[in-house]
PDB file of C-alpha atoms and ligand atoms in Angstrom:
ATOM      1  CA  UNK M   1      24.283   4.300  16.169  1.00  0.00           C
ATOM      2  CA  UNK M   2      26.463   5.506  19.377  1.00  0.00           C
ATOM      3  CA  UNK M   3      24.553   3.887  22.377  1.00  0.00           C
ATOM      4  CA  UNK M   4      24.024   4.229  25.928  1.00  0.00           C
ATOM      5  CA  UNK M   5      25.619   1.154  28.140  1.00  0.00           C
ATOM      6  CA  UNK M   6      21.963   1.199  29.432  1.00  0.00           C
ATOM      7  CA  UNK M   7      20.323   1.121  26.016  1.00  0.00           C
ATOM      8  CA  UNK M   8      22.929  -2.082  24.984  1.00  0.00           C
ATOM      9  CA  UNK M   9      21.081  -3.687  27.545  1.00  0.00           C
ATOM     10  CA  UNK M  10      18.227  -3.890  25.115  1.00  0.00           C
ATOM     11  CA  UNK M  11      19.480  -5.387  22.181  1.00  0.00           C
ATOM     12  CA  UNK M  12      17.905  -8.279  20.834  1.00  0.00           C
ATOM     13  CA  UNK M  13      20.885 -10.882  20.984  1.00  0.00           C
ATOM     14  CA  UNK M  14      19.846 -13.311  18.501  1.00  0.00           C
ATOM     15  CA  UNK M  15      19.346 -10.660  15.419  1.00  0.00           C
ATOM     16  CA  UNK M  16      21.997  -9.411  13.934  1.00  0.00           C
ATOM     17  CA  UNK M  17      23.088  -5.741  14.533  1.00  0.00           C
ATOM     18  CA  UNK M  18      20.839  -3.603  15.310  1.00  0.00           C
ATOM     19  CA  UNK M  19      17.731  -4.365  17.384  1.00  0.00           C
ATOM     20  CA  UNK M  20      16.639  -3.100  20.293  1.00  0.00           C
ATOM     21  CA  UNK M  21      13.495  -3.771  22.519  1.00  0.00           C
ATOM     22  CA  UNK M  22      12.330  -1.146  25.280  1.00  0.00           C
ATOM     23  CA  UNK M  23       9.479  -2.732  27.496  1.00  0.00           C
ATOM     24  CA  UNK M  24       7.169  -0.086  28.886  1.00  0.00           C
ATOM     25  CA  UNK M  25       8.522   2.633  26.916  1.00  0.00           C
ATOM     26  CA  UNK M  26       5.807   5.008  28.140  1.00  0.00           C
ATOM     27  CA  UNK M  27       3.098   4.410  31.087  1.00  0.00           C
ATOM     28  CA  UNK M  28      -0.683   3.798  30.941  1.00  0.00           C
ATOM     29  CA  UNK M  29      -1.538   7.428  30.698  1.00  0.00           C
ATOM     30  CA  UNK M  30       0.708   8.234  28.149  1.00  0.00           C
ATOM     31  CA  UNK M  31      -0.551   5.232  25.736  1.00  0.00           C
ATOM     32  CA  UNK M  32      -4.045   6.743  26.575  1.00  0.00           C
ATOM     33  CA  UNK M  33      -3.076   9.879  25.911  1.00  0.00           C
ATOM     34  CA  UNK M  34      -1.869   8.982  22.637  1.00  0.00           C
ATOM     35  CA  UNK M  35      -4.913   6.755  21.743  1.00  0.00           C
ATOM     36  CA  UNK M  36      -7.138   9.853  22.396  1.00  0.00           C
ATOM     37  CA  UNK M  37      -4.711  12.756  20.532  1.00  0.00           C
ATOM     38  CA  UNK M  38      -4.660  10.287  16.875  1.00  0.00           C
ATOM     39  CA  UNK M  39      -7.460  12.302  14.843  1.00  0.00           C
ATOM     40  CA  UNK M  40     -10.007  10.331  13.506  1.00  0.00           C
ATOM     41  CA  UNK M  41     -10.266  11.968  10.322  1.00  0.00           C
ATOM     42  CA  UNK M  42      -6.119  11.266   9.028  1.00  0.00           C
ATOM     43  CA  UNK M  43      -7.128   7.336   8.362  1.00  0.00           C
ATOM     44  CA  UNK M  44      -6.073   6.016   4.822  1.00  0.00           C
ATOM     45  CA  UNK M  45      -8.202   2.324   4.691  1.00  0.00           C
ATOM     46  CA  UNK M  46      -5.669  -0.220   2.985  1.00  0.00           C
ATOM     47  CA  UNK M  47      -6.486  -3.347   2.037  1.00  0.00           C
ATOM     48  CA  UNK M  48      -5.303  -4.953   4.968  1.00  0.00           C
ATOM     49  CA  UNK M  49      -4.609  -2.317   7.709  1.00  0.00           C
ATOM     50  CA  UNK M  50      -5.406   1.758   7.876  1.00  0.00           C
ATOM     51  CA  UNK M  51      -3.008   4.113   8.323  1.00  0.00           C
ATOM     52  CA  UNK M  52      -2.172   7.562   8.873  1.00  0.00           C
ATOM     53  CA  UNK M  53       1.098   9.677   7.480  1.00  0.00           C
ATOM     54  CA  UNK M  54       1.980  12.778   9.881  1.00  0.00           C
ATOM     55  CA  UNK M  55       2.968  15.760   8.675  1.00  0.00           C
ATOM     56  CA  UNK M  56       2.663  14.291   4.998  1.00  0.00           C
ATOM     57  CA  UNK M  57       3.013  11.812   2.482  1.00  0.00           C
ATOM     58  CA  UNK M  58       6.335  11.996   1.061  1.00  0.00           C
ATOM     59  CA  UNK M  59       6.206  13.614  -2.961  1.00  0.00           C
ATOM     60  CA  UNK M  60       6.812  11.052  -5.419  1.00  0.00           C
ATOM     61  CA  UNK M  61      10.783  11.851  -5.085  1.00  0.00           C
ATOM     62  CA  UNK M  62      10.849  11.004  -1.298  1.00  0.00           C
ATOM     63  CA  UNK M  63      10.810  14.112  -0.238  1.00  0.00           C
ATOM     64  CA  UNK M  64       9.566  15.614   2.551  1.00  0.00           C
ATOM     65  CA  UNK M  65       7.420  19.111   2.604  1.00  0.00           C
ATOM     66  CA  UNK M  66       8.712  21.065   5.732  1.00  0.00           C
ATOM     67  CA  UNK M  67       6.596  21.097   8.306  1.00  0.00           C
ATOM     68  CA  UNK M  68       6.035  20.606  12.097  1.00  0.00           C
ATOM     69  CA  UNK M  69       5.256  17.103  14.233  1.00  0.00           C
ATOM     70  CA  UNK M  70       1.755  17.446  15.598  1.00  0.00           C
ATOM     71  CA  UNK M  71       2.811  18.368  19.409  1.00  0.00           C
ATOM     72  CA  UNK M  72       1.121  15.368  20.887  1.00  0.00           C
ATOM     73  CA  UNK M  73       3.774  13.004  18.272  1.00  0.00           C
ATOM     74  CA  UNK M  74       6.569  14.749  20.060  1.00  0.00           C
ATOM     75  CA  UNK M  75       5.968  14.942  23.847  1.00  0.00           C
ATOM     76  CA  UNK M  76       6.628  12.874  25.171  1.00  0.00           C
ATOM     77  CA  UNK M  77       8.065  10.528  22.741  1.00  0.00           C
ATOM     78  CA  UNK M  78      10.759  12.386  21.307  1.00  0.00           C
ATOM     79  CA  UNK M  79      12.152  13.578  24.328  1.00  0.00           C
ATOM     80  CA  UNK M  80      12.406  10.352  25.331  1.00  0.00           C
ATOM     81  CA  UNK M  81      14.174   8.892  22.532  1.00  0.00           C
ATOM     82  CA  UNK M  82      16.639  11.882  22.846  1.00  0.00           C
ATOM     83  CA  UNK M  83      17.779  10.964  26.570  1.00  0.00           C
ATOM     84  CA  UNK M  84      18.496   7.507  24.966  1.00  0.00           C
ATOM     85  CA  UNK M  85      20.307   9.069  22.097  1.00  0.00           C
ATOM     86  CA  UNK M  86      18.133   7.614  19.290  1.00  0.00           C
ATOM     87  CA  UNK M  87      18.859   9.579  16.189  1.00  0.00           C
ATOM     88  CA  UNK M  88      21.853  11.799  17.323  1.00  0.00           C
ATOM     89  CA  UNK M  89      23.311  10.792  14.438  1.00  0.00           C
ATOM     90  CA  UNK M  90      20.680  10.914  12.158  1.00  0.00           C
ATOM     91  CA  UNK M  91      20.748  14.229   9.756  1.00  0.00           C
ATOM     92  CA  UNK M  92      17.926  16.405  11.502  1.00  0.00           C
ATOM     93  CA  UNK M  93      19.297  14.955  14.898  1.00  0.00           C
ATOM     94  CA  UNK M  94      15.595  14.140  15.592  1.00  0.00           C
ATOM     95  CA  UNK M  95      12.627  12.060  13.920  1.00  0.00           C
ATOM     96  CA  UNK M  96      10.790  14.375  11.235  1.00  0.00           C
ATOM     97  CA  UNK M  97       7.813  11.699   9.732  1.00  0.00           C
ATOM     98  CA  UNK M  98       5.786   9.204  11.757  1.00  0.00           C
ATOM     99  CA  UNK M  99       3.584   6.146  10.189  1.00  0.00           C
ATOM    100  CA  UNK M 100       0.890   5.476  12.214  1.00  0.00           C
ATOM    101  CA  UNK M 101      -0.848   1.997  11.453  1.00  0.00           C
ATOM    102  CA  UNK M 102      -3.672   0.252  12.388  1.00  0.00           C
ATOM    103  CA  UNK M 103      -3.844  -3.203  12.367  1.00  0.00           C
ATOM    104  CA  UNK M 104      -7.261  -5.484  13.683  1.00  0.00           C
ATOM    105  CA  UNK M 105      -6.644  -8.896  14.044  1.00  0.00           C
ATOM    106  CA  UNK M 106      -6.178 -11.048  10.795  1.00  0.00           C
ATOM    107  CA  UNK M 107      -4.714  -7.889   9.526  1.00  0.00           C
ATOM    108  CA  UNK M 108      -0.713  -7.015   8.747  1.00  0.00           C
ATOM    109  CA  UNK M 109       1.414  -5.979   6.163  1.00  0.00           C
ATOM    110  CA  UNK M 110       3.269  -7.776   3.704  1.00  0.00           C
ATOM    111  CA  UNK M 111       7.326  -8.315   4.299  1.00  0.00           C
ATOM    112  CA  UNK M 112       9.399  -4.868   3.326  1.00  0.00           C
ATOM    113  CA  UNK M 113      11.940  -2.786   3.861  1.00  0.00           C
ATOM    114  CA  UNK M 114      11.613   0.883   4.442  1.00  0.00           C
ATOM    115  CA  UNK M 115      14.117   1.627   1.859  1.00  0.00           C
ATOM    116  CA  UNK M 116      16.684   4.810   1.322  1.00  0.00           C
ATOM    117  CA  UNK M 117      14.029   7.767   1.726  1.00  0.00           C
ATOM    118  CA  UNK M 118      14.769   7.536   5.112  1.00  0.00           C
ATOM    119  CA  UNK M 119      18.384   7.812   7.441  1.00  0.00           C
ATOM    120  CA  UNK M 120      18.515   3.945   8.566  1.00  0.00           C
ATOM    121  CA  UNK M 121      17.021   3.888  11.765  1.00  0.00           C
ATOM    122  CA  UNK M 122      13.054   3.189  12.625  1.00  0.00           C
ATOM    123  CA  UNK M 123      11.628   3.451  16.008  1.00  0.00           C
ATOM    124  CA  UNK M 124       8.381   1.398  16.538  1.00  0.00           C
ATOM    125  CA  UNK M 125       6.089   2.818  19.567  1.00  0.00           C
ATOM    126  CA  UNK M 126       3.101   0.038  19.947  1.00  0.00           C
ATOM    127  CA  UNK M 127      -0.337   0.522  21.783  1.00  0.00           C
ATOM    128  CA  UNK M 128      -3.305  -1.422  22.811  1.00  0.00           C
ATOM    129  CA  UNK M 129      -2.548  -4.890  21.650  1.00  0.00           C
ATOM    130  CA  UNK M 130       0.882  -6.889  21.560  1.00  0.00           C
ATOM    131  CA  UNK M 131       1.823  -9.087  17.872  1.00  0.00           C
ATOM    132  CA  UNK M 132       4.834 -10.301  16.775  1.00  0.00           C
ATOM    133  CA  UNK M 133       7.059  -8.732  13.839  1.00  0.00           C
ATOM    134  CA  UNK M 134       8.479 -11.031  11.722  1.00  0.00           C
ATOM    135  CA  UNK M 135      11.787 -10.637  10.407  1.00  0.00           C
ATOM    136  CA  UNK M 136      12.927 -12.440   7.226  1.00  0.00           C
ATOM    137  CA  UNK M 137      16.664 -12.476   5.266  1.00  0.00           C
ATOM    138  CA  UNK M 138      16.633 -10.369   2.387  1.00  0.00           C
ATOM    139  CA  UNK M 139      16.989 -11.961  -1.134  1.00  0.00           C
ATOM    140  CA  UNK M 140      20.313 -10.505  -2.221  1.00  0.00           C
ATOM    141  CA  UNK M 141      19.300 -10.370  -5.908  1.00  0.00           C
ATOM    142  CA  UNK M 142      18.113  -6.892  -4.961  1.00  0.00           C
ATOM    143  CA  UNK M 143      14.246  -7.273  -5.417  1.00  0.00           C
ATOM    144  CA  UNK M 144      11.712  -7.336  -2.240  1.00  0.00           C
ATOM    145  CA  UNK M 145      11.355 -11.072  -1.921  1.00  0.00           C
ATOM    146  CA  UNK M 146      12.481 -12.449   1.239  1.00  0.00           C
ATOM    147  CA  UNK M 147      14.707 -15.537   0.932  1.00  0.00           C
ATOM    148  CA  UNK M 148      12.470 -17.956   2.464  1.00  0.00           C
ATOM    149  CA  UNK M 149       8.622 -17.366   2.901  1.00  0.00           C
ATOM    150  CA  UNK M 150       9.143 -18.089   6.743  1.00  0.00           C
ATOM    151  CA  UNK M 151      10.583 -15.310   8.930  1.00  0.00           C
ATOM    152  CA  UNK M 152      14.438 -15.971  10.286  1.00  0.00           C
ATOM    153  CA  UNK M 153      12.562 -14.284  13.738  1.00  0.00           C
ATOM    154  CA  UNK M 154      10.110 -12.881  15.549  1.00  0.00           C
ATOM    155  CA  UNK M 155       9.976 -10.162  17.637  1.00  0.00           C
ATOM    156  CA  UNK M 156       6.841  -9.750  19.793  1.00  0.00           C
ATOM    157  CA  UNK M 157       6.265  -6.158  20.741  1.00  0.00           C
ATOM    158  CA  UNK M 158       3.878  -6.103  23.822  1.00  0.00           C
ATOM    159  CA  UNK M 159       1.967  -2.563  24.071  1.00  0.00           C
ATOM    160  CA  UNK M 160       4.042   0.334  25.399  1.00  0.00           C
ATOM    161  CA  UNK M 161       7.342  -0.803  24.009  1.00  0.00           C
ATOM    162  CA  UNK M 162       9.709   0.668  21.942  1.00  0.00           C
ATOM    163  CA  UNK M 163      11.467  -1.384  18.806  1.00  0.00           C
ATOM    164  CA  UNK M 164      14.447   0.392  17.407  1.00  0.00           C
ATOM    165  CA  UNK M 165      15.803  -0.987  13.957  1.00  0.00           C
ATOM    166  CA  UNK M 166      19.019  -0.209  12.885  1.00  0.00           C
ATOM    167  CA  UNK M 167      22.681  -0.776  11.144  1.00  0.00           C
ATOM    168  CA  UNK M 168      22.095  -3.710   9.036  1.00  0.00           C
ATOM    169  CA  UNK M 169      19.016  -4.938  10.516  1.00  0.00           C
ATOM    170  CA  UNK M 170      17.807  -1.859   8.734  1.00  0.00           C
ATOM    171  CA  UNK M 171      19.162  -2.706   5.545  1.00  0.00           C
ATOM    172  CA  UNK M 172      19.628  -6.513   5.158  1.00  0.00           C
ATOM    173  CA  UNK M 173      16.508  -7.696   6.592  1.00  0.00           C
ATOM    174  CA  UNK M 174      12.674  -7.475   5.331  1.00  0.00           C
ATOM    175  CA  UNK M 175       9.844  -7.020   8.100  1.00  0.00           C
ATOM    176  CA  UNK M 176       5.836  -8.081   8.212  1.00  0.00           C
ATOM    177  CA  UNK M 177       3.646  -8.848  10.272  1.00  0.00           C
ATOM    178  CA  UNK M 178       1.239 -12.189   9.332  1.00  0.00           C
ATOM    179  CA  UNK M 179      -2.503 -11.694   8.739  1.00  0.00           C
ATOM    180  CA  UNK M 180      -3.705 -13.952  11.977  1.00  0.00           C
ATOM    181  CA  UNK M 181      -5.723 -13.451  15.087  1.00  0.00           C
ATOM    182  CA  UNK M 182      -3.369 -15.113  17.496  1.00  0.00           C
ATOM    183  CA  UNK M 183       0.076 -15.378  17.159  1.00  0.00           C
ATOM    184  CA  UNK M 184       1.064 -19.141  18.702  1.00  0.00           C
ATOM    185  CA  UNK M 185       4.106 -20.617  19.819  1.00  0.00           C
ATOM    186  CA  UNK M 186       5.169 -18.076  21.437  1.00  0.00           C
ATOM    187  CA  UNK M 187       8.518 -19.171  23.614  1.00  0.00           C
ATOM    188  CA  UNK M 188      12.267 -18.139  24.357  1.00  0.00           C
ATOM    189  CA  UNK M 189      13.064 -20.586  21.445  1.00  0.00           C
ATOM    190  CA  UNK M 190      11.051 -18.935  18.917  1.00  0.00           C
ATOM    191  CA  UNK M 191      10.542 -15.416  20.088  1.00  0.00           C
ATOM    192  CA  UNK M 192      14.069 -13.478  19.308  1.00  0.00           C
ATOM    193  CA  UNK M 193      13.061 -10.872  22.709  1.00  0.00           C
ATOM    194  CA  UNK M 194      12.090 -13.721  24.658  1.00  0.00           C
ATOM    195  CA  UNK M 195      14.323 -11.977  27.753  1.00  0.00           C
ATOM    196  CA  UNK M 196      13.611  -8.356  27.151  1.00  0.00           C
ATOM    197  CA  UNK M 197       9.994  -8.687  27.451  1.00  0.00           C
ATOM    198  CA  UNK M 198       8.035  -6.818  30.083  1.00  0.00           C
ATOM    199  CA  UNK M 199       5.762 -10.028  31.449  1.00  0.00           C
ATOM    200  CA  UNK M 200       6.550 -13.349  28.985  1.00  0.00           C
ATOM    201  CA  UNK M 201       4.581 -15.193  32.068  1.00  0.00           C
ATOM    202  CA  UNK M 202       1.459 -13.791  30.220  1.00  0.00           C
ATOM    203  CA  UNK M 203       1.867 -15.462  26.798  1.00  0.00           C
ATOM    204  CA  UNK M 204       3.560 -18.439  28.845  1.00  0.00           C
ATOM    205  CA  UNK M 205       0.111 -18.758  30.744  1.00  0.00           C
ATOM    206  CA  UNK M 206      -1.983 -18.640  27.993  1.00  0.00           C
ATOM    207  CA  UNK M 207      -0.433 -21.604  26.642  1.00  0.00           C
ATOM    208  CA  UNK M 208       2.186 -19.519  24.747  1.00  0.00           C
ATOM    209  CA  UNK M 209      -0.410 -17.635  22.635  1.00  0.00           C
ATOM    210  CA  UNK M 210      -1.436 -14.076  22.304  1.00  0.00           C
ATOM    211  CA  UNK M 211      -5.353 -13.326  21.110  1.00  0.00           C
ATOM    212  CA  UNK M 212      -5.031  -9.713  19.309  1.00  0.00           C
ATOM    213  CA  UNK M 213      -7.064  -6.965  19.346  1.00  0.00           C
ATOM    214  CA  UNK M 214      -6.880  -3.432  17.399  1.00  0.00           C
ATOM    215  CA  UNK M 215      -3.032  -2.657  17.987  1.00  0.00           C
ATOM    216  CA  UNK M 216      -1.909   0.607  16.495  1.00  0.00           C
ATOM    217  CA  UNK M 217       1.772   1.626  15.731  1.00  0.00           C
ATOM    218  CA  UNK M 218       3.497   4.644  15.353  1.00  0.00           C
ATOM    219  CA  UNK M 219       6.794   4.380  13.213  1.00  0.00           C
ATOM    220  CA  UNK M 220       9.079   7.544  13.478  1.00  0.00           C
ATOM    221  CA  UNK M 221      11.850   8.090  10.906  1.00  0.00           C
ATOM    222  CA  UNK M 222      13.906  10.922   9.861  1.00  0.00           C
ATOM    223  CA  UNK M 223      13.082  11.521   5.675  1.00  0.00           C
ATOM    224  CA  UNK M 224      16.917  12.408   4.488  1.00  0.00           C
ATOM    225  CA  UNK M 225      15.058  15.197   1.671  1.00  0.00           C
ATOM    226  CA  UNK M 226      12.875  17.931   2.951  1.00  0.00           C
ATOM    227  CA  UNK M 227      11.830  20.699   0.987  1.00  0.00           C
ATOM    228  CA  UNK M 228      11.700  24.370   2.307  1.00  0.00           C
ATOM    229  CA  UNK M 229       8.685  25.118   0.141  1.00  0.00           C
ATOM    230  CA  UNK M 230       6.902  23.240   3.376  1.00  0.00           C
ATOM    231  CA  UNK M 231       7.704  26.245   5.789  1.00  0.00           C
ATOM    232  CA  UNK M 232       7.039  28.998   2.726  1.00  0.00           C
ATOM    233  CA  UNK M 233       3.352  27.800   2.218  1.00  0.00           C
ATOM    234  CA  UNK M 234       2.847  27.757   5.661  1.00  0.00           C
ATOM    235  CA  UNK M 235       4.069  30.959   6.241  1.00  0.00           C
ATOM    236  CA  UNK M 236       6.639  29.887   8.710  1.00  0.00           C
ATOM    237  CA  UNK M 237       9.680  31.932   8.603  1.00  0.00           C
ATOM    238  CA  UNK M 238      12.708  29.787   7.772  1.00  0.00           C
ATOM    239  CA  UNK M 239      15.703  28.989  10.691  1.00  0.00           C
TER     240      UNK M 239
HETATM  241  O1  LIG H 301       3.393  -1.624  12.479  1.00  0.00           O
HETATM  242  C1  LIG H 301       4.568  -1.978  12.511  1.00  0.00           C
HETATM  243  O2  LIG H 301       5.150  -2.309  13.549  1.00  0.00           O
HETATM  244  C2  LIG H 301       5.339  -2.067  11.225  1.00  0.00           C
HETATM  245  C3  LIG H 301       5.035  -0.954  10.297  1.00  0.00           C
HETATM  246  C4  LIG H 301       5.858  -1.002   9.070  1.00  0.00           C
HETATM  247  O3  LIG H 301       6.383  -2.014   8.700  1.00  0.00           O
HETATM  248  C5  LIG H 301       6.054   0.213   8.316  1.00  0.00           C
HETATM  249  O4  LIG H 301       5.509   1.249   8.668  1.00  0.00           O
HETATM  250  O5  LIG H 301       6.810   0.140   7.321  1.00  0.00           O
END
């Protein structure tokens, strides 16, 4: 991914390439915003989390029907990811799907990859609670075990930040995030964003713990195969 000298300034040293942490991505009013805009009637209850796929579920061959963002996932979120230059290089130029999951505490998700539906790049928008992602070495014999059942790192994404995953942190590494209330231990030795976080003297008070709450996430990729019958059912004409 081609990247702004100011954007380099948020990659996560320790991980290999490419990671990238934005503190305070968006303000208070736009995290409010966004809280308020995410309809109550989308959720999908998991076992472990709920979640919410915007504009659809991909078909059983990864593909994508054509159809818009909901306005309130692009403004302003995308126009902010464009003046960093996320996804210039991606083939729509711009995110097309967003994952939206909900996570209360002693809920996660099991370690994964996101896998080749998507062009390799994911970009993580957090609200309401802060938790650390933890990022494990991918078992080379090709299935989804991680090499070791502890994570390599941990990234701890504080609400309102951005997390861009990319290059071969996109495809070597596995991601999850640990069913617990607090995460512990949380210091610049074990915490791979130690020095790009927006106020570490928080989790540093609190005796390097952070109690979650509800945090919710919204993951925007770019599905690489999207079918025009999308835009036909709709009605839409066709660009
Ligand atoms: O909520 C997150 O930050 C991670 C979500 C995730 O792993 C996914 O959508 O595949």
């Amino acid at each position: 991914m081609a990247t702004s000298s100011a954007f380099e300034n948020h990659r996560i040293p320790e991980i290999p390439e490419s990671m990238f942490y934005v503190p305070n991505f968006i303000n208070d009013k736009e995290e409010a915003d966004l809280l308020t805009a995410i309809p109550s009637n989308r959720w999908i209850q998991l076992q472990h989390r709920r979640l919410q796929t915007h504009p659809s579920s991909l078909s059983k061959s990864n593909t994508l029907l054509e159809a818009p963002l909901p306005p309130w996932l692009v403004e302003p979120i995308i126009s902010k990811f464009r003046s960093l230059g996320l996804f210039s290089d991606s083939p729509h130029h711009s995110p097309n799907h967003v994952l939206i999951n909900e996570y209360n505490p002693n809920e996660g998700i099991m370690p994964h990859e996101d896998g080749a539906a998507y062009h390799p790049i994911v970009a993580t928008v957090s609200l309401s609670s802060a938790l650390c992602l933890d990022i494990y070495e991918k078992n080379q014999d090709g299935d989804q075990a991680p090499v070791s059942s502890s994570p390599k790192w941990r990234v701890l994404q504080e609400p309102r930040s951005l997390l861009v995953t990319c290059g071969s942190a996109y495809t070597d590494t596995l991601h999850g995030i640990s069913e617990i209330d607090i995460d512990e231990d949380l210091r610049p030795d074990t915490v791979a964003n130690w020095t790009l976080l927006g106020d570490s003297k928080i989790f540093t008070e609190n005796g390097g713990k952070n109690v979650r709450t509800t945090r919710i996430s919204l993951t925007y990729r770019d599905v690489l195969k999207v079918s025009k019958l999308g835009a036909r059912l709709l009605g839409r004409p066709r660009g």
